[in-house]
Short mmCIF file of C-alpha atoms in Angstrom, two decimals:
data_model
loop_
_atom_site.label_atom_id
_atom_site.label_comp_id
_atom_site.label_asym_id
_atom_site.label_seq_id
_atom_site.Cartn_x
_atom_site.Cartn_y
_atom_site.Cartn_z
CA MET A 1 21.56 -26.34 -32.44
CA ALA A 2 24.49 -27.52 -34.55
CA LEU A 3 27.67 -25.75 -35.61
CA ALA A 4 28.78 -25.87 -39.20
CA PRO A 5 31.69 -23.99 -40.79
CA ASP A 6 30.84 -21.59 -43.59
CA ARG A 7 33.08 -20.85 -46.62
CA SER A 8 35.25 -18.45 -44.63
CA GLY A 9 35.88 -21.04 -41.99
CA ILE A 10 33.85 -19.15 -39.35
CA ALA A 11 31.40 -21.26 -37.40
CA LYS A 12 27.79 -20.33 -37.70
CA THR A 13 24.67 -21.68 -36.04
CA GLN A 14 22.08 -23.70 -37.83
CA VAL A 15 18.74 -24.55 -36.37
CA VAL A 16 18.12 -28.25 -36.42
CA GLY A 17 14.66 -29.63 -35.83
CA SER A 18 12.65 -26.40 -35.92
CA LYS A 19 9.44 -28.24 -35.20
CA ARG A 20 7.96 -27.59 -31.77
CA ARG A 21 8.24 -30.44 -29.32
CA ARG A 22 4.95 -32.14 -28.60
CA TRP A 23 3.81 -32.31 -25.02
CA SER A 24 3.79 -35.67 -23.34
CA ARG A 25 0.64 -37.15 -21.83
CA LEU A 26 1.95 -36.33 -18.36
CA GLU A 27 2.55 -32.68 -19.24
CA LYS A 28 -0.93 -32.38 -20.77
CA SER A 29 -2.45 -33.93 -17.67
CA GLU A 30 -0.54 -31.55 -15.40
CA MET A 31 -1.67 -28.59 -17.51
CA LYS A 32 -5.33 -29.65 -17.27
CA TRP A 33 -5.11 -30.07 -13.51
CA GLY A 34 -3.35 -26.72 -13.17
CA VAL A 35 -6.08 -24.93 -15.12
CA ALA A 36 -8.72 -26.78 -13.12
CA PHE A 37 -7.27 -25.62 -9.81
CA LEU A 38 -6.80 -22.06 -11.11
CA SER A 39 -10.27 -21.82 -12.62
CA PRO A 40 -12.02 -20.66 -9.38
CA TRP A 41 -9.59 -17.76 -9.11
CA ILE A 42 -9.85 -16.96 -12.83
CA ILE A 43 -13.66 -17.00 -12.68
CA GLY A 44 -13.65 -14.85 -9.54
CA PHE A 45 -11.21 -12.38 -11.05
CA MET A 46 -13.26 -12.05 -14.23
CA ALA A 47 -16.60 -11.76 -12.41
CA PHE A 48 -15.63 -9.52 -9.50
CA TYR A 49 -12.66 -7.50 -10.80
CA PHE A 50 -12.14 -7.39 -14.55
CA LEU A 51 -15.76 -7.09 -15.75
CA PRO A 52 -16.69 -4.48 -13.06
CA MET A 53 -13.62 -2.46 -14.07
CA ILE A 54 -14.74 -2.48 -17.70
CA ALA A 55 -18.26 -1.52 -16.61
CA SER A 56 -16.94 1.35 -14.46
CA PHE A 57 -15.00 2.71 -17.42
CA GLY A 58 -18.24 2.59 -19.39
CA PHE A 59 -19.98 4.52 -16.59
CA SER A 60 -17.29 7.21 -16.82
CA LEU A 61 -18.58 8.02 -20.31
CA PHE A 62 -22.12 8.65 -19.04
CA ASN A 63 -23.94 11.16 -16.91
CA PHE A 64 -25.31 8.41 -14.68
CA ASN A 65 -27.37 8.62 -11.50
CA PRO A 66 -28.13 5.17 -10.01
CA ALA A 67 -31.36 6.53 -8.50
CA VAL A 68 -32.73 7.20 -12.00
CA PRO A 69 -30.83 4.78 -14.26
CA ASP A 70 -33.26 5.29 -17.15
CA GLN A 71 -32.06 8.89 -17.46
CA ALA A 72 -28.44 7.94 -18.13
CA ARG A 73 -26.99 10.06 -20.91
CA PHE A 74 -23.85 9.44 -22.96
CA ILE A 75 -21.47 12.40 -22.68
CA GLY A 76 -18.22 10.91 -24.01
CA PHE A 77 -15.08 12.12 -22.22
CA SER A 78 -16.72 15.13 -20.58
CA ASN A 79 -16.24 13.59 -17.11
CA TRP A 80 -12.56 13.10 -17.85
CA GLN A 81 -12.23 16.66 -19.07
CA ARG A 82 -13.91 17.92 -15.91
CA ALA A 83 -11.67 15.83 -13.63
CA LEU A 84 -8.42 16.73 -15.36
CA PHE A 85 -8.94 20.37 -16.28
CA GLN A 86 -11.98 21.89 -14.57
CA ASP A 87 -12.42 20.46 -11.06
CA SER A 88 -9.69 21.97 -8.88
CA GLU A 89 -10.78 19.86 -5.89
CA VAL A 90 -9.48 16.74 -7.67
CA TRP A 91 -5.94 18.03 -7.67
CA LEU A 92 -6.20 19.56 -4.20
CA SER A 93 -7.37 16.22 -2.80
CA LEU A 94 -4.49 14.48 -4.58
CA VAL A 95 -2.01 16.92 -3.05
CA ARG A 96 -3.46 16.25 0.41
CA THR A 97 -3.26 12.51 -0.20
CA PHE A 98 0.39 12.67 -1.30
CA HIS A 99 1.24 14.98 1.61
CA PHE A 100 -0.24 12.54 4.10
CA SER A 101 1.45 9.58 2.39
CA ALA A 102 4.84 11.32 2.53
CA ILE A 103 4.45 11.60 6.31
CA SER A 104 2.70 8.35 7.16
CA LEU A 105 4.38 5.81 4.91
CA PRO A 106 8.05 6.29 5.96
CA ILE A 107 7.12 6.39 9.66
CA SER A 108 4.98 3.26 9.41
CA LEU A 109 7.59 1.25 7.49
CA ALA A 110 10.40 2.35 9.80
CA PHE A 111 8.37 1.52 12.91
CA ALA A 112 7.39 -1.93 11.61
CA LEU A 113 11.02 -2.67 10.72
CA PHE A 114 12.19 -1.44 14.13
CA LEU A 115 9.75 -3.77 15.90
CA ALA A 116 10.80 -6.69 13.71
CA ILE A 117 14.50 -6.11 14.41
CA LEU A 118 13.78 -5.77 18.11
CA LEU A 119 11.76 -8.99 18.26
CA ASN A 120 14.36 -10.83 16.20
CA SER A 121 17.07 -10.10 18.75
CA GLU A 122 18.41 -13.00 20.74
CA TYR A 123 18.55 -10.81 23.86
CA VAL A 124 14.78 -10.24 24.09
CA LEU A 125 12.95 -12.59 26.43
CA GLY A 126 9.41 -13.72 25.73
CA LYS A 127 9.58 -12.84 22.05
CA ASN A 128 6.58 -14.96 21.14
CA ILE A 129 4.42 -13.09 23.66
CA TYR A 130 5.51 -9.71 22.33
CA ARG A 131 4.93 -10.78 18.74
CA THR A 132 1.40 -11.81 19.63
CA LEU A 133 0.73 -8.57 21.49
CA PHE A 134 2.00 -6.40 18.65
CA TYR A 135 -0.02 -8.36 16.13
CA MET A 136 -3.29 -8.42 18.09
CA PRO A 137 -4.38 -4.83 17.24
CA THR A 138 -4.63 -5.83 13.58
CA MET A 139 -7.53 -8.09 14.56
CA ILE A 140 -9.57 -5.14 15.83
CA PRO A 141 -12.03 -3.73 13.22
CA LEU A 142 -10.75 -0.50 11.68
CA VAL A 143 -13.79 1.52 12.70
CA ALA A 144 -13.28 0.49 16.33
CA THR A 145 -9.60 1.38 16.06
CA VAL A 146 -10.42 4.87 14.79
CA LEU A 147 -12.93 5.44 17.62
CA ILE A 148 -10.44 4.19 20.22
CA TRP A 149 -7.78 6.59 18.99
CA ASN A 150 -10.31 9.41 18.85
CA GLY A 151 -10.53 9.03 22.62
CA VAL A 152 -6.81 8.49 23.14
CA LEU A 153 -6.03 11.75 21.30
CA ASN A 154 -8.77 13.81 22.92
CA GLU A 155 -7.34 17.23 23.80
CA GLN A 156 -8.91 17.27 27.27
CA THR A 157 -8.91 13.69 28.55
CA GLY A 158 -6.72 11.73 26.12
CA TRP A 159 -3.90 9.86 27.82
CA ILE A 160 -1.38 10.95 25.16
CA ASN A 161 -1.84 14.55 26.28
CA VAL A 162 -1.84 13.52 29.94
CA ILE A 163 1.51 11.75 29.53
CA ILE A 164 3.01 14.71 27.64
CA GLU A 165 1.85 17.13 30.34
CA ARG A 166 3.22 15.06 33.20
CA LEU A 167 6.56 14.36 31.56
CA THR A 168 7.28 17.82 30.19
CA GLY A 169 5.16 20.19 32.24
CA ILE A 170 3.69 21.65 29.03
CA ARG A 171 0.00 22.51 29.22
CA ALA A 172 -1.30 19.69 26.99
CA THR A 173 -4.79 19.02 28.38
CA GLY A 174 -7.89 21.14 28.83
CA PRO A 175 -9.42 23.72 26.45
CA GLN A 176 -5.94 24.88 25.44
CA GLY A 177 -4.54 21.37 25.10
CA ILE A 178 -2.89 19.81 22.08
CA ARG A 179 -5.67 19.36 19.54
CA TRP A 180 -4.35 16.42 17.56
CA LEU A 181 -7.44 15.94 15.41
CA ALA A 182 -8.45 19.61 15.13
CA ASP A 183 -5.11 21.25 14.37
CA PRO A 184 -4.36 21.25 10.61
CA ASN A 185 -0.64 21.06 11.39
CA LEU A 186 -1.01 17.93 13.55
CA VAL A 187 -3.89 15.98 12.04
CA TYR A 188 -1.69 14.00 9.62
CA TYR A 189 0.53 12.89 12.49
CA ALA A 190 -2.56 11.86 14.45
CA TYR A 191 -3.75 9.73 11.54
CA THR A 192 -0.27 8.25 11.31
CA MET A 193 -0.67 7.08 14.92
CA PHE A 194 -3.79 5.20 13.82
CA GLY A 195 -1.61 3.37 11.31
CA LEU A 196 1.12 2.58 13.85
CA TRP A 197 -1.52 0.77 15.90
CA GLY A 198 -1.90 -1.75 13.08
CA VAL A 199 1.65 -2.42 11.87
CA GLY A 200 1.47 -6.02 13.06
CA ASN A 201 1.08 -7.42 9.55
CA ALA A 202 4.10 -5.51 8.26
CA MET A 203 6.08 -6.47 11.36
CA ILE A 204 5.43 -10.19 10.79
CA ILE A 205 6.54 -9.95 7.14
CA PHE A 206 9.69 -8.04 8.08
CA LEU A 207 10.38 -10.61 10.79
CA ALA A 208 10.14 -13.43 8.25
CA GLY A 209 12.62 -11.59 6.03
CA LEU A 210 15.03 -11.05 8.90
CA GLN A 211 14.97 -14.71 9.84
CA GLY A 212 15.93 -15.59 6.27
CA VAL A 213 19.26 -13.75 6.48
CA PRO A 214 22.12 -16.31 6.74
CA THR A 215 23.62 -16.25 10.22
CA GLU A 216 27.11 -17.06 8.89
CA LEU A 217 27.26 -13.57 7.39
CA TYR A 218 26.83 -12.05 10.84
CA GLU A 219 29.46 -14.37 12.28
CA ALA A 220 31.95 -13.43 9.57
CA ALA A 221 31.24 -9.72 10.11
CA GLN A 222 31.76 -10.09 13.86
CA ILE A 223 35.10 -11.78 13.28
CA ASP A 224 36.08 -8.81 11.09
CA GLY A 225 35.16 -6.46 13.95
CA ALA A 226 31.91 -5.04 12.54
CA GLY A 227 29.63 -3.52 15.16
CA TRP A 228 25.84 -3.81 15.40
CA PHE A 229 25.06 -0.79 13.24
CA ARG A 230 27.62 -1.85 10.65
CA ARG A 231 26.02 -5.31 10.43
CA LEU A 232 22.56 -3.73 10.24
CA PHE A 233 23.33 -1.42 7.31
CA SER A 234 25.79 -3.69 5.49
CA ILE A 235 24.09 -7.07 5.87
CA THR A 236 20.58 -6.95 7.28
CA ILE A 237 18.98 -4.13 5.31
CA PRO A 238 20.55 -5.01 1.92
CA LEU A 239 19.42 -8.64 2.23
CA ILE A 240 15.84 -7.76 3.15
CA THR A 241 15.40 -5.12 0.43
CA PRO A 242 12.95 -7.43 -1.45
CA VAL A 243 10.73 -7.42 1.64
CA ILE A 244 11.13 -3.65 2.02
CA PHE A 245 10.21 -3.22 -1.64
CA TYR A 246 7.12 -5.40 -1.22
CA GLN A 247 5.97 -3.42 1.80
CA LEU A 248 6.69 -0.14 0.02
CA VAL A 249 4.51 -1.05 -2.97
CA LEU A 250 1.64 -2.15 -0.73
CA GLY A 251 2.06 0.93 1.45
CA VAL A 252 1.92 3.31 -1.51
CA ILE A 253 -1.26 1.70 -2.84
CA TYR A 254 -2.88 1.66 0.61
CA SER A 255 -1.99 5.28 1.40
CA LEU A 256 -3.44 6.47 -1.92
CA GLN A 257 -6.72 4.79 -0.94
CA TYR A 258 -6.81 6.25 2.59
CA PHE A 259 -10.43 6.82 3.50
CA LEU A 260 -11.78 5.27 6.68
CA ALA A 261 -10.41 7.52 9.45
CA PRO A 262 -11.43 10.91 7.98
CA PHE A 263 -14.82 9.53 6.99
CA VAL A 264 -15.59 7.98 10.39
CA LEU A 265 -14.41 11.01 12.36
CA ASN A 266 -15.64 13.83 10.13
CA GLN A 267 -18.11 12.24 7.68
CA GLY A 268 -15.97 13.51 4.83
CA THR A 269 -16.28 17.21 5.71
CA GLY A 270 -12.52 17.70 5.47
CA PHE A 271 -12.19 19.02 9.03
CA PRO A 272 -9.93 20.71 9.95
CA GLU A 273 -9.70 23.33 7.19
CA GLY A 274 -10.20 20.74 4.45
CA LYS A 275 -6.99 18.92 5.35
CA THR A 276 -8.67 15.51 5.55
CA ARG A 277 -10.63 15.72 2.32
CA PHE A 278 -8.45 13.10 0.67
CA PHE A 279 -8.97 11.85 -2.86
CA MET A 280 -10.97 8.76 -1.84
CA VAL A 281 -13.17 10.87 0.43
CA TYR A 282 -13.93 13.17 -2.51
CA PHE A 283 -14.60 10.13 -4.70
CA TYR A 284 -17.02 8.72 -2.12
CA LYS A 285 -18.94 11.97 -1.80
CA GLN A 286 -19.30 12.35 -5.57
CA SER A 287 -20.42 8.74 -5.99
CA PHE A 288 -22.57 7.99 -2.95
CA THR A 289 -23.57 11.39 -1.55
CA PHE A 290 -24.26 13.31 -4.75
CA PHE A 291 -25.03 10.10 -6.72
CA ASN A 292 -22.88 11.32 -9.59
CA MET A 293 -21.81 7.79 -10.40
CA GLY A 294 -20.39 8.57 -13.84
CA TYR A 295 -18.03 11.19 -12.44
CA GLY A 296 -17.20 8.90 -9.51
CA ALA A 297 -16.20 6.14 -11.93
CA THR A 298 -13.92 8.64 -13.66
CA LEU A 299 -12.25 9.51 -10.35
CA ALA A 300 -11.82 5.81 -9.55
CA TRP A 301 -10.10 5.20 -12.88
CA LEU A 302 -7.92 8.26 -12.39
CA MET A 303 -6.73 6.86 -9.06
CA PHE A 304 -6.13 3.46 -10.68
CA ILE A 305 -3.95 5.08 -13.36
CA ILE A 306 -1.98 7.08 -10.78
CA ALA A 307 -1.40 3.98 -8.62
CA LEU A 308 -0.39 1.98 -11.70
CA VAL A 309 2.12 4.62 -12.81
CA LEU A 310 3.65 4.85 -9.33
CA THR A 311 3.91 1.07 -9.12
CA ILE A 312 5.63 0.90 -12.51
CA VAL A 313 8.07 3.62 -11.40
CA LEU A 314 8.84 1.70 -8.20
CA PHE A 315 9.48 -1.49 -10.17
CA GLY A 316 11.70 0.50 -12.51
CA THR A 317 13.84 1.76 -9.65
CA ALA A 318 14.00 -1.64 -7.93
CA ARG A 319 16.90 -2.80 -10.08
CA TYR A 320 19.12 -0.14 -8.49
CA TRP A 321 18.51 -0.92 -4.81
CA VAL A 322 16.69 -4.25 -4.40
CA TYR A 323 19.03 -7.22 -3.98
CA TYR A 324 18.01 -10.77 -4.93
CA ALA A 325 20.49 -13.47 -3.93
CA SER A 326 19.73 -15.61 -6.99
CA GLU A 327 20.00 -12.72 -9.45
CA GLU A 328 23.15 -12.07 -11.42
CA ARG A 329 24.26 -8.44 -11.55
#
């Protein structure tokens, strides 16, 4: 760019050398190696994600039963019309899914952050042991975890009810005990307990974020007389908002796809009172129980669109509460 005065004496910009700069041999070599190392991921993404997604959208335009593929019939957007305007169970299952997410997601994130703050404290002895113990449940297969908690929350012999009864004197065990998995008002909290069992991954990520906060900020705040809570809400949480945002996005996507616990415990029946017939459970039954694969593909795409919209909304709000140290405001 060069500056040249115009007739009025005001400087204006002129573009000099508009030709694009040619890449050097080193840059070309680095580009080739970069593409070479990325090619396995690109091929895998195309073969196992992108092309199946396109195929599933094609299935959504057909009345397709995989048991009799030769009888597939093109029906256009009839499946979409049914899902959006005719099948009330689609929207009921979405409401149940959002209801469960509104309960489970905040509790899970808060619990993982609490554990990370606790294990980041300089006053806790044996922190490495505790970190290992809290992370270990994530190594247990999810089906085994669900079956373990099915016993833990049993209304007659579960140790959660036994502890409640002994501490409070409330009749929590026996035929009239607290029915965590059979009471429609408690079942979402019971499923949330399943999730708390496996917050080790989130805890480790939060812990990494906490250890990246500059210690000199805490020292300056202490000199100014700031207490622990003041330092937590004025320094710690604002500086780890990128980590919180990352966990929030993953948590929203995961909670929308919640499936395993209700399916393992109730085989997708929705017990109790249909409360656990979440969207992914309904999708599974349409696709693999009734073999209505075309309609199932439509439901899968509908969930993808909902998750995409929510993710875009979260990214849109991030500029107002997520702090990046290298970003100018």
